[in-house]
Amino acid sequence: MNQIKDYRQYDKIAIMGGTFNPIHNGHLVAAESVRQQMGIDRVIFIPTGKPPHKNANPMFNEHRYLMTVLATVTNPNFEVSRIEIDRAGLTYTIDTITELKMRCKPECKIYFITGADAIQEILTWKEPEKLLSMCEFVAVTRPGYKNEKLVKTIKSLKDKFKGRITLLEIPALSISSTDIRHRVLAGQTIKYLVPASVEEYIHKFGLYKAEDVYSPEIEAINAKLHSVLTPKRYKHTQGVAQEALQLAGRYGADSDKAYIAGLLHDCAKCLTDEEKLELCDRYSLVLDDILKSQPDLTHSFLGAKIAETEYGITDSEILDAIAYHTTGRPDMSLLEKIVFIADYIEPNRDYFEGLDKVRELAYEDIDKAVITSLENTINYNKKKKRLIHPLGIAALEYLKREEKNEKH
Ligand code: ATP
Ligand code: MG
């Protein structure tokens, strides 16, 4: 597979660079549209050597490469190059283009295809003029990306480089590899978003099941949680995040928010009671008598504050899901219910009475699952002679009232 490819027979070639983790129909439509509209002989897909995601795992390079081969095999004008995958160390586009130029005839025109989002980055971060002098860029429109920003950047370039970038309108496909990975993780379908062969490949090798998916943001959260939680609590946290993600997939909630809220729901749990009370004071959390007498119960409200100040979470839905994950409250949002239930049923939990029933209900009817788990928790705490927080009782009454209204 390592033979030096020669492109001397072509007058116009285009490079389609990307992480392709995994390749999806958005990439293919972009490449084929540019090929047709610009009269290009050959599009060479070049999976990057080192993906920006977590998968420094060399095995993933092979997966990304093979999926790109599978996806392009049906198009006689497409091919895939291992040039970056096989190059040691960090890969730079400049080196890749230099190497390709040597394999083309001198008058061959080389284009570089990117999405409007990616070229914006290239132009702002790397030595753009060097790149622009080596090849022309074709920036394709991408849903969710505003072209005005790019037009402004192009305008700010020196005159001789302005003409080196063509902005091309293509059929909009709102697909990203990030979304594909999250869908697989959440157990949602990726049919028709990637070629069938890529879909089969992903399932066959069980890709994107868990740790392969994390963004740097989630990695940072995990690293911090790992240092402040006990191993058992950390494992529980991972289980809750995973379960919340699956529930989000089942009920159509935002899977990123569910995952992050699941990860962070217990971020204050391993503080001592003293530390909890001291931090409640610092964050001006008003404590009722029950919270004062059972400081551990503060961990959810405090967790929301810590998630905000120490983990940089600003989304109020995520923060509320953390704040009410223990007591619940009347009129809970879907995300609050998801984190509440994920905490209750996650797979690493030791078995307790009633768990199976809630596990069953969780994917059938989330309201019923919340009602049953609130009842279980209230009864359990009564038996243990603990005080019951009024928010939990109010949450239960609210849901039961709603259930009754629905029946009438
Ligand atoms: P990720 O979500 O991991 O960033 P991605 O979907 O953006 O993945 P890349 O491998 O980063 O995929 O993209 C390779 C190139 O394809 C980039 O130039 C990107 O802008 C472009 N591209 C990706 N998806 C689309 C799309 N749906 N429409 C147009 N261009 C796209
Ligand atoms: Mg991208």
Short mmCIF file of C-alpha atoms and ligand atoms in Angstrom, two decimals:
data_model
loop_
_atom_site.label_atom_id
_atom_site.label_comp_id
_atom_site.label_asym_id
_atom_site.label_seq_id
_atom_site.Cartn_x
_atom_site.Cartn_y
_atom_site.Cartn_z
CA MET A 1 0.00 0.00 0.00
CA ASN A 2 2.99 2.23 0.39
CA GLN A 3 3.93 2.73 -3.24
CA ILE A 4 4.62 6.30 -4.35
CA LYS A 5 1.61 7.42 -6.35
CA ASP A 6 2.12 9.42 -9.46
CA TYR A 7 -0.40 12.03 -10.62
CA ARG A 8 1.31 13.07 -13.87
CA GLN A 9 -1.64 12.25 -16.09
CA TYR A 10 -3.88 14.90 -14.48
CA ASP A 11 -4.34 18.59 -15.31
CA LYS A 12 -6.35 19.46 -12.23
CA ILE A 13 -6.37 17.65 -8.93
CA ALA A 14 -8.03 18.51 -5.65
CA ILE A 15 -7.09 17.57 -2.14
CA MET A 16 -9.83 16.90 0.36
CA GLY A 17 -8.16 16.96 3.76
CA GLY A 18 -9.86 16.06 6.99
CA THR A 19 -9.85 14.02 10.13
CA PHE A 20 -12.63 11.87 8.70
CA ASN A 21 -13.47 10.51 12.10
CA PRO A 22 -15.62 9.22 10.48
CA ILE A 23 -16.05 10.31 6.87
CA HIS A 24 -19.69 11.26 6.20
CA ASN A 25 -21.95 12.26 3.33
CA GLY A 26 -21.23 15.97 3.93
CA HIS A 27 -17.59 15.33 2.94
CA LEU A 28 -18.59 13.33 -0.12
CA VAL A 29 -21.11 15.87 -1.38
CA ALA A 30 -18.54 18.65 -0.87
CA ALA A 31 -15.85 16.79 -2.84
CA GLU A 32 -18.13 15.73 -5.66
CA SER A 33 -19.71 19.19 -6.02
CA VAL A 34 -16.30 20.83 -6.28
CA ARG A 35 -15.08 18.20 -8.71
CA GLN A 36 -18.02 18.77 -11.02
CA GLN A 37 -18.18 22.54 -10.76
CA MET A 38 -14.44 23.10 -11.16
CA GLY A 39 -13.78 20.41 -13.75
CA ILE A 40 -11.33 18.50 -11.58
CA ASP A 41 -9.89 15.18 -12.79
CA ARG A 42 -9.14 13.57 -9.47
CA VAL A 43 -10.01 14.22 -5.82
CA ILE A 44 -7.49 12.86 -3.36
CA PHE A 45 -8.85 12.35 0.14
CA ILE A 46 -6.09 12.71 2.71
CA PRO A 47 -6.96 11.66 6.26
CA THR A 48 -4.84 13.71 8.68
CA GLY A 49 -2.04 12.03 10.54
CA LYS A 50 -2.90 13.19 13.98
CA PRO A 51 -6.51 13.86 14.76
CA PRO A 52 -7.27 16.76 17.07
CA HIS A 53 -9.50 14.50 19.14
CA LYS A 54 -8.44 12.11 21.81
CA ASN A 55 -7.66 9.20 19.52
CA ALA A 56 -3.92 9.44 19.39
CA ASN A 57 -4.42 5.67 19.31
CA PRO A 58 -2.66 4.58 16.10
CA MET A 59 -5.39 2.02 15.55
CA PHE A 60 -7.77 4.88 14.92
CA ASN A 61 -5.63 6.15 12.07
CA GLU A 62 -6.21 2.84 10.34
CA HIS A 63 -9.95 2.97 11.04
CA ARG A 64 -10.22 6.49 9.64
CA TYR A 65 -8.20 5.56 6.59
CA LEU A 66 -10.18 2.39 5.87
CA MET A 67 -13.54 4.11 6.30
CA THR A 68 -12.40 6.78 3.84
CA VAL A 69 -11.46 4.06 1.35
CA LEU A 70 -14.83 2.36 1.79
CA ALA A 71 -16.72 5.63 1.34
CA THR A 72 -14.91 6.66 -1.83
CA VAL A 73 -14.61 3.31 -3.56
CA THR A 74 -17.74 3.76 -5.65
CA ASN A 75 -16.55 7.01 -7.23
CA PRO A 76 -13.98 6.42 -10.03
CA ASN A 77 -12.67 9.99 -9.64
CA PHE A 78 -11.93 9.69 -5.94
CA GLU A 79 -8.94 8.13 -4.26
CA VAL A 80 -7.39 8.09 -0.81
CA SER A 81 -3.80 8.82 0.13
CA ARG A 82 -1.89 7.54 3.16
CA ILE A 83 0.64 10.34 2.85
CA GLU A 84 -0.24 11.98 6.17
CA ILE A 85 -1.20 8.80 8.00
CA ASP A 86 2.21 7.31 7.25
CA ARG A 87 4.22 10.43 8.03
CA ALA A 88 5.69 10.42 11.50
CA GLY A 89 5.04 13.30 13.89
CA LEU A 90 2.73 16.22 13.38
CA THR A 91 1.44 16.74 9.88
CA TYR A 92 1.40 20.08 8.14
CA THR A 93 -0.65 20.82 5.06
CA ILE A 94 2.33 22.64 3.54
CA ASP A 95 4.47 19.49 3.63
CA THR A 96 1.66 17.46 2.10
CA ILE A 97 1.16 19.87 -0.78
CA THR A 98 4.90 20.09 -1.42
CA GLU A 99 5.11 16.33 -1.63
CA LEU A 100 2.11 16.06 -3.94
CA LYS A 101 3.42 18.81 -6.22
CA MET A 102 6.52 16.73 -6.85
CA ARG A 103 4.35 13.90 -8.14
CA CYS A 104 2.33 16.07 -10.55
CA LYS A 105 3.32 17.58 -13.88
CA PRO A 106 4.50 21.20 -13.45
CA GLU A 107 1.46 22.80 -15.04
CA CYS A 108 -1.01 20.76 -12.99
CA LYS A 109 -3.38 22.91 -10.97
CA ILE A 110 -3.84 21.86 -7.38
CA TYR A 111 -6.92 22.80 -5.41
CA PHE A 112 -7.53 22.33 -1.74
CA ILE A 113 -11.14 21.70 -0.71
CA THR A 114 -12.29 22.79 2.71
CA GLY A 115 -15.51 23.73 4.45
CA ALA A 116 -16.01 27.45 5.03
CA ASP A 117 -15.39 26.82 8.75
CA ALA A 118 -12.07 25.09 8.19
CA ILE A 119 -10.61 27.64 5.80
CA GLN A 120 -11.46 30.41 8.22
CA GLU A 121 -9.25 28.61 10.72
CA ILE A 122 -6.45 28.02 8.26
CA LEU A 123 -6.41 31.67 7.26
CA THR A 124 -6.33 32.92 10.80
CA TRP A 125 -3.90 30.51 12.41
CA LYS A 126 -1.28 29.26 9.99
CA GLU A 127 0.99 31.05 7.48
CA PRO A 128 -1.83 31.58 5.02
CA GLU A 129 0.10 33.32 2.29
CA LYS A 130 2.60 30.53 1.92
CA LEU A 131 -0.24 28.07 1.55
CA LEU A 132 -2.17 30.29 -0.85
CA SER A 133 0.87 30.64 -3.07
CA MET A 134 1.14 26.86 -3.37
CA CYS A 135 -2.44 25.98 -4.24
CA GLU A 136 -5.88 27.44 -4.74
CA PHE A 137 -8.54 26.93 -2.14
CA VAL A 138 -12.16 26.05 -2.71
CA ALA A 139 -14.21 26.80 0.38
CA VAL A 140 -17.61 25.14 0.33
CA THR A 141 -20.59 26.50 2.22
CA ARG A 142 -21.45 24.64 5.38
CA PRO A 143 -24.76 24.83 7.26
CA GLY A 144 -24.43 26.73 10.50
CA TYR A 145 -21.45 28.71 9.28
CA LYS A 146 -21.94 32.35 8.31
CA ASN A 147 -20.12 33.16 5.09
CA GLU A 148 -19.84 36.88 5.91
CA LYS A 149 -17.05 36.13 8.36
CA LEU A 150 -15.07 34.36 5.66
CA VAL A 151 -15.75 37.05 3.06
CA LYS A 152 -14.33 39.59 5.54
CA THR A 153 -11.20 37.51 6.11
CA ILE A 154 -10.66 37.10 2.38
CA LYS A 155 -11.04 40.86 1.91
CA SER A 156 -8.29 41.45 4.45
CA LEU A 157 -5.79 39.40 2.40
CA LYS A 158 -3.28 41.00 0.04
CA ASP A 159 -4.72 41.52 -3.45
CA LYS A 160 -2.65 38.83 -5.11
CA PHE A 161 -4.02 36.22 -2.71
CA LYS A 162 -7.66 37.26 -2.79
CA GLY A 163 -8.28 35.47 -6.09
CA ARG A 164 -6.81 32.25 -4.72
CA ILE A 165 -9.93 31.39 -2.76
CA THR A 166 -13.23 30.44 -4.36
CA LEU A 167 -16.32 30.31 -2.21
CA LEU A 168 -18.59 27.65 -3.65
CA GLU A 169 -22.26 27.09 -2.85
CA ILE A 170 -23.04 23.37 -2.47
CA PRO A 171 -26.16 21.44 -1.42
CA ALA A 172 -26.35 21.90 2.33
CA LEU A 173 -25.93 18.82 4.49
CA SER A 174 -26.00 19.57 8.16
CA ILE A 175 -23.75 16.66 9.14
CA SER A 176 -20.55 16.63 11.16
CA SER A 177 -18.29 13.84 12.37
CA THR A 178 -18.81 15.05 15.93
CA ASP A 179 -22.53 14.59 15.54
CA ILE A 180 -22.04 11.12 14.04
CA ARG A 181 -19.85 10.06 16.97
CA HIS A 182 -22.37 11.36 19.47
CA ARG A 183 -25.20 9.61 17.69
CA VAL A 184 -23.39 6.27 17.82
CA LEU A 185 -22.62 6.81 21.49
CA ALA A 186 -26.28 7.62 22.19
CA GLY A 187 -27.47 4.57 20.24
CA GLN A 188 -29.15 6.72 17.57
CA THR A 189 -29.20 5.87 13.90
CA ILE A 190 -26.58 7.17 11.44
CA LYS A 191 -28.32 5.69 8.42
CA TYR A 192 -28.10 7.93 5.32
CA LEU A 193 -25.69 10.27 7.09
CA VAL A 194 -22.70 8.08 6.18
CA PRO A 195 -22.39 5.53 3.35
CA ALA A 196 -23.83 2.14 4.30
CA SER A 197 -20.34 0.56 4.20
CA VAL A 198 -19.06 3.08 6.76
CA GLU A 199 -22.09 2.48 8.96
CA GLU A 200 -21.42 -1.27 8.88
CA TYR A 201 -17.72 -0.70 9.59
CA ILE A 202 -18.49 1.44 12.64
CA HIS A 203 -20.84 -1.18 14.05
CA LYS A 204 -18.60 -4.12 13.21
CA PHE A 205 -15.64 -2.66 15.09
CA GLY A 206 -17.73 -1.04 17.82
CA LEU A 207 -16.26 2.40 17.16
CA TYR A 208 -17.32 5.51 19.10
CA LYS A 209 -18.77 3.52 21.94
CA ALA A 210 -17.28 5.53 24.77
CA GLU A 211 -13.88 6.99 25.37
CA ASP A 212 -13.21 7.43 21.63
CA VAL A 213 -15.69 10.24 21.52
CA TYR A 214 -14.49 12.71 24.09
CA SER A 215 -13.77 16.24 23.10
CA PRO A 216 -10.95 18.14 24.83
CA GLU A 217 -13.61 19.90 26.92
CA ILE A 218 -14.91 16.60 28.26
CA GLU A 219 -11.42 15.29 28.79
CA ALA A 220 -10.64 18.30 30.94
CA ILE A 221 -13.78 17.72 33.00
CA ASN A 222 -12.89 14.06 33.43
CA ALA A 223 -9.33 14.80 34.48
CA LYS A 224 -10.53 17.18 37.17
CA LEU A 225 -13.26 14.83 38.37
CA HIS A 226 -10.73 12.03 38.54
CA SER A 227 -8.67 14.07 40.96
CA VAL A 228 -11.53 15.10 43.28
CA LEU A 229 -13.70 11.97 43.39
CA THR A 230 -13.08 8.55 44.89
CA PRO A 231 -12.56 5.82 42.26
CA LYS A 232 -16.00 4.38 43.01
CA ARG A 233 -17.69 7.76 42.67
CA TYR A 234 -15.79 8.48 39.46
CA LYS A 235 -17.00 5.21 37.99
CA HIS A 236 -20.56 6.03 39.03
CA THR A 237 -20.22 9.42 37.37
CA GLN A 238 -19.14 7.82 34.08
CA GLY A 239 -22.10 5.46 34.29
CA VAL A 240 -24.54 8.31 34.89
CA ALA A 241 -23.14 10.29 31.94
CA GLN A 242 -23.47 7.27 29.68
CA GLU A 243 -26.99 6.49 30.85
CA ALA A 244 -28.04 10.15 30.52
CA LEU A 245 -26.75 10.15 26.97
CA GLN A 246 -28.81 7.10 26.12
CA LEU A 247 -31.91 8.55 27.74
CA ALA A 248 -31.35 11.80 25.82
CA GLY A 249 -31.29 9.73 22.63
CA ARG A 250 -34.52 8.00 23.64
CA TYR A 251 -36.41 11.21 24.49
CA GLY A 252 -34.84 13.62 22.01
CA ALA A 253 -33.04 15.79 24.59
CA ASP A 254 -29.71 17.49 23.88
CA SER A 255 -27.17 14.67 24.17
CA ASP A 256 -24.18 16.93 24.90
CA LYS A 257 -25.98 18.63 27.76
CA ALA A 258 -27.18 15.31 29.17
CA TYR A 259 -23.66 13.88 29.04
CA ILE A 260 -22.02 16.87 30.70
CA ALA A 261 -24.71 17.16 33.38
CA GLY A 262 -24.33 13.42 34.05
CA LEU A 263 -20.58 13.74 34.40
CA LEU A 264 -20.76 16.69 36.75
CA HIS A 265 -23.82 15.84 38.83
CA ASP A 266 -21.75 14.60 41.79
CA CYS A 267 -18.78 16.95 41.44
CA ALA A 268 -19.31 18.16 45.04
CA LYS A 269 -20.13 14.77 46.50
CA CYS A 270 -16.72 13.82 47.88
CA LEU A 271 -16.21 16.98 49.92
CA THR A 272 -16.44 16.51 53.67
CA ASP A 273 -19.58 17.79 55.43
CA GLU A 274 -17.54 20.63 56.84
CA GLU A 275 -16.23 21.63 53.44
CA LYS A 276 -19.74 21.44 52.02
CA LEU A 277 -21.15 23.77 54.65
CA GLU A 278 -18.27 26.17 54.30
CA LEU A 279 -18.68 26.32 50.50
CA CYS A 280 -22.46 26.76 50.82
CA ASP A 281 -21.69 29.77 52.92
CA ARG A 282 -19.18 31.07 50.40
CA TYR A 283 -21.66 30.70 47.54
CA SER A 284 -24.45 32.22 49.68
CA LEU A 285 -26.63 29.15 49.39
CA VAL A 286 -29.47 29.49 51.88
CA LEU A 287 -29.81 26.27 53.86
CA ASP A 288 -33.07 25.10 55.38
CA ASP A 289 -33.11 22.96 58.52
CA ILE A 290 -33.05 19.70 56.59
CA LEU A 291 -29.99 20.68 54.60
CA LYS A 292 -28.28 21.93 57.73
CA SER A 293 -28.89 18.65 59.52
CA GLN A 294 -27.98 16.51 56.49
CA PRO A 295 -25.13 18.42 54.82
CA ASP A 296 -24.62 15.67 52.26
CA LEU A 297 -27.91 16.71 50.66
CA THR A 298 -26.31 20.04 49.75
CA HIS A 299 -24.01 18.32 47.26
CA SER A 300 -26.39 18.77 44.36
CA PHE A 301 -27.05 22.50 44.87
CA LEU A 302 -23.40 23.04 45.65
CA GLY A 303 -22.43 20.90 42.66
CA ALA A 304 -24.24 23.32 40.35
CA LYS A 305 -22.26 26.24 41.81
CA ILE A 306 -18.97 24.37 41.49
CA ALA A 307 -19.80 23.26 37.94
CA GLU A 308 -20.29 26.90 37.11
CA THR A 309 -17.28 28.40 38.83
CA GLU A 310 -14.71 25.62 38.59
CA TYR A 311 -15.72 23.78 35.43
CA GLY A 312 -16.87 26.79 33.45
CA ILE A 313 -20.41 25.53 32.76
CA THR A 314 -22.68 28.44 31.91
CA ASP A 315 -25.70 26.62 30.53
CA SER A 316 -28.55 27.05 33.02
CA GLU A 317 -30.29 23.83 31.93
CA ILE A 318 -27.20 21.80 32.76
CA LEU A 319 -26.75 23.64 36.05
CA ASP A 320 -30.38 23.03 37.06
CA ALA A 321 -30.11 19.35 36.17
CA ILE A 322 -27.16 19.13 38.57
CA ALA A 323 -28.85 21.21 41.27
CA TYR A 324 -32.03 19.10 41.40
CA HIS A 325 -30.64 15.65 40.73
CA THR A 326 -31.14 14.48 44.32
CA THR A 327 -34.39 16.05 45.45
CA GLY A 328 -36.14 16.70 42.17
CA ARG A 329 -38.60 19.61 42.17
CA PRO A 330 -42.03 20.44 40.77
CA ASP A 331 -42.17 20.95 37.00
CA MET A 332 -38.77 19.42 36.24
CA SER A 333 -37.35 19.90 32.75
CA LEU A 334 -36.73 16.85 30.56
CA LEU A 335 -32.98 17.20 31.17
CA GLU A 336 -33.55 17.30 34.95
CA LYS A 337 -35.61 14.12 34.75
CA ILE A 338 -32.98 12.42 32.61
CA VAL A 339 -30.13 13.13 35.01
CA PHE A 340 -32.32 12.22 37.99
CA ILE A 341 -33.18 8.85 36.48
CA ALA A 342 -29.70 8.19 35.06
CA ASP A 343 -28.33 8.64 38.58
CA TYR A 344 -30.83 6.11 39.85
CA ILE A 345 -30.38 3.38 37.26
CA GLU A 346 -26.80 3.66 35.94
CA PRO A 347 -25.26 0.21 35.40
CA ASN A 348 -22.49 0.48 38.02
CA ARG A 349 -24.97 0.84 40.88
CA ASP A 350 -25.21 -1.95 43.42
CA TYR A 351 -28.60 -3.61 43.27
CA PHE A 352 -31.33 -2.38 45.59
CA GLU A 353 -35.02 -3.15 45.82
CA GLY A 354 -37.09 -1.53 43.11
CA LEU A 355 -34.16 -0.80 40.80
CA ASP A 356 -35.30 -3.22 38.08
CA LYS A 357 -38.72 -1.65 37.87
CA VAL A 358 -37.31 1.86 37.42
CA ARG A 359 -34.80 0.58 34.83
CA GLU A 360 -37.71 -0.83 32.90
CA LEU A 361 -39.84 2.31 33.20
CA ALA A 362 -36.95 4.65 32.34
CA TYR A 363 -37.11 3.91 28.63
CA GLU A 364 -40.90 3.50 28.51
CA ASP A 365 -42.20 6.54 30.34
CA ILE A 366 -39.75 8.84 32.08
CA ASP A 367 -42.44 10.51 34.24
CA LYS A 368 -43.53 7.15 35.63
CA ALA A 369 -39.88 6.32 36.27
CA VAL A 370 -39.40 9.55 38.22
CA ILE A 371 -42.58 8.94 40.24
CA THR A 372 -41.53 5.41 41.15
CA SER A 373 -37.99 6.37 42.09
CA LEU A 374 -39.20 9.33 44.20
CA GLU A 375 -41.63 7.02 46.02
CA ASN A 376 -38.88 4.46 46.62
CA THR A 377 -36.47 7.09 47.90
CA ILE A 378 -39.04 8.72 50.17
CA ASN A 379 -40.05 5.36 51.66
CA TYR A 380 -36.44 4.30 52.10
CA ASN A 381 -35.53 7.51 53.90
CA LYS A 382 -38.62 7.26 56.11
CA LYS A 383 -37.56 3.77 57.14
CA LYS A 384 -34.10 5.10 57.93
CA LYS A 385 -35.79 7.84 59.96
CA ARG A 386 -34.23 10.55 57.85
CA LEU A 387 -35.98 13.82 57.18
CA ILE A 388 -37.50 14.07 53.73
CA HIS A 389 -36.74 17.20 51.76
CA PRO A 390 -39.98 19.05 50.84
CA LEU A 391 -38.77 19.53 47.24
CA GLY A 392 -38.90 15.77 46.70
CA ILE A 393 -42.41 15.53 48.12
CA ALA A 394 -43.54 18.48 46.00
CA ALA A 395 -41.95 16.93 42.89
CA LEU A 396 -43.87 13.72 43.49
CA GLU A 397 -47.18 15.51 44.11
CA TYR A 398 -46.70 17.58 40.98
CA LEU A 399 -46.06 14.58 38.76
CA LYS A 400 -48.97 12.62 40.22
CA ARG A 401 -51.28 15.57 39.66
CA GLU A 402 -50.11 15.82 36.06
CA GLU A 403 -50.63 12.10 35.55
CA LYS A 404 -54.18 12.39 36.89
CA ASN A 405 -54.95 15.38 34.65
CA GLU A 406 -53.74 13.45 31.64
CA LYS A 407 -56.10 10.60 32.42
CA HIS A 408 -59.11 12.93 32.60
P1 ATP B 1 -15.53 17.22 13.32
O1 ATP B 1 -16.95 17.39 13.74
O2 ATP B 1 -14.82 16.09 14.00
O3 ATP B 1 -14.75 18.51 13.28
P2 ATP B 1 -16.12 17.42 10.52
O4 ATP B 1 -17.46 16.90 10.16
O5 ATP B 1 -15.93 18.90 10.57
O6 ATP B 1 -15.62 16.70 11.81
P3 ATP B 1 -13.56 17.11 9.28
O7 ATP B 1 -12.88 15.82 9.04
O8 ATP B 1 -13.10 18.00 10.36
O9 ATP B 1 -15.12 16.77 9.51
O10 ATP B 1 -13.74 17.92 7.95
C1 ATP B 1 -12.94 17.84 6.80
C2 ATP B 1 -13.33 18.96 5.86
O11 ATP B 1 -14.68 18.78 5.40
C3 ATP B 1 -13.30 20.33 6.52
O12 ATP B 1 -12.77 21.24 5.61
C4 ATP B 1 -14.77 20.62 6.80
O13 ATP B 1 -15.03 21.99 6.84
C5 ATP B 1 -15.45 19.95 5.62
N1 ATP B 1 -16.81 19.52 5.95
C6 ATP B 1 -17.17 18.63 6.90
N2 ATP B 1 -18.50 18.45 6.94
C7 ATP B 1 -19.03 19.23 5.99
C8 ATP B 1 -20.38 19.50 5.56
N3 ATP B 1 -21.42 18.90 6.12
N4 ATP B 1 -20.54 20.38 4.54
C9 ATP B 1 -19.47 20.99 3.99
N5 ATP B 1 -18.18 20.79 4.35
C10 ATP B 1 -17.94 19.92 5.35
MG MG B 2 -14.34 19.89 11.60
#
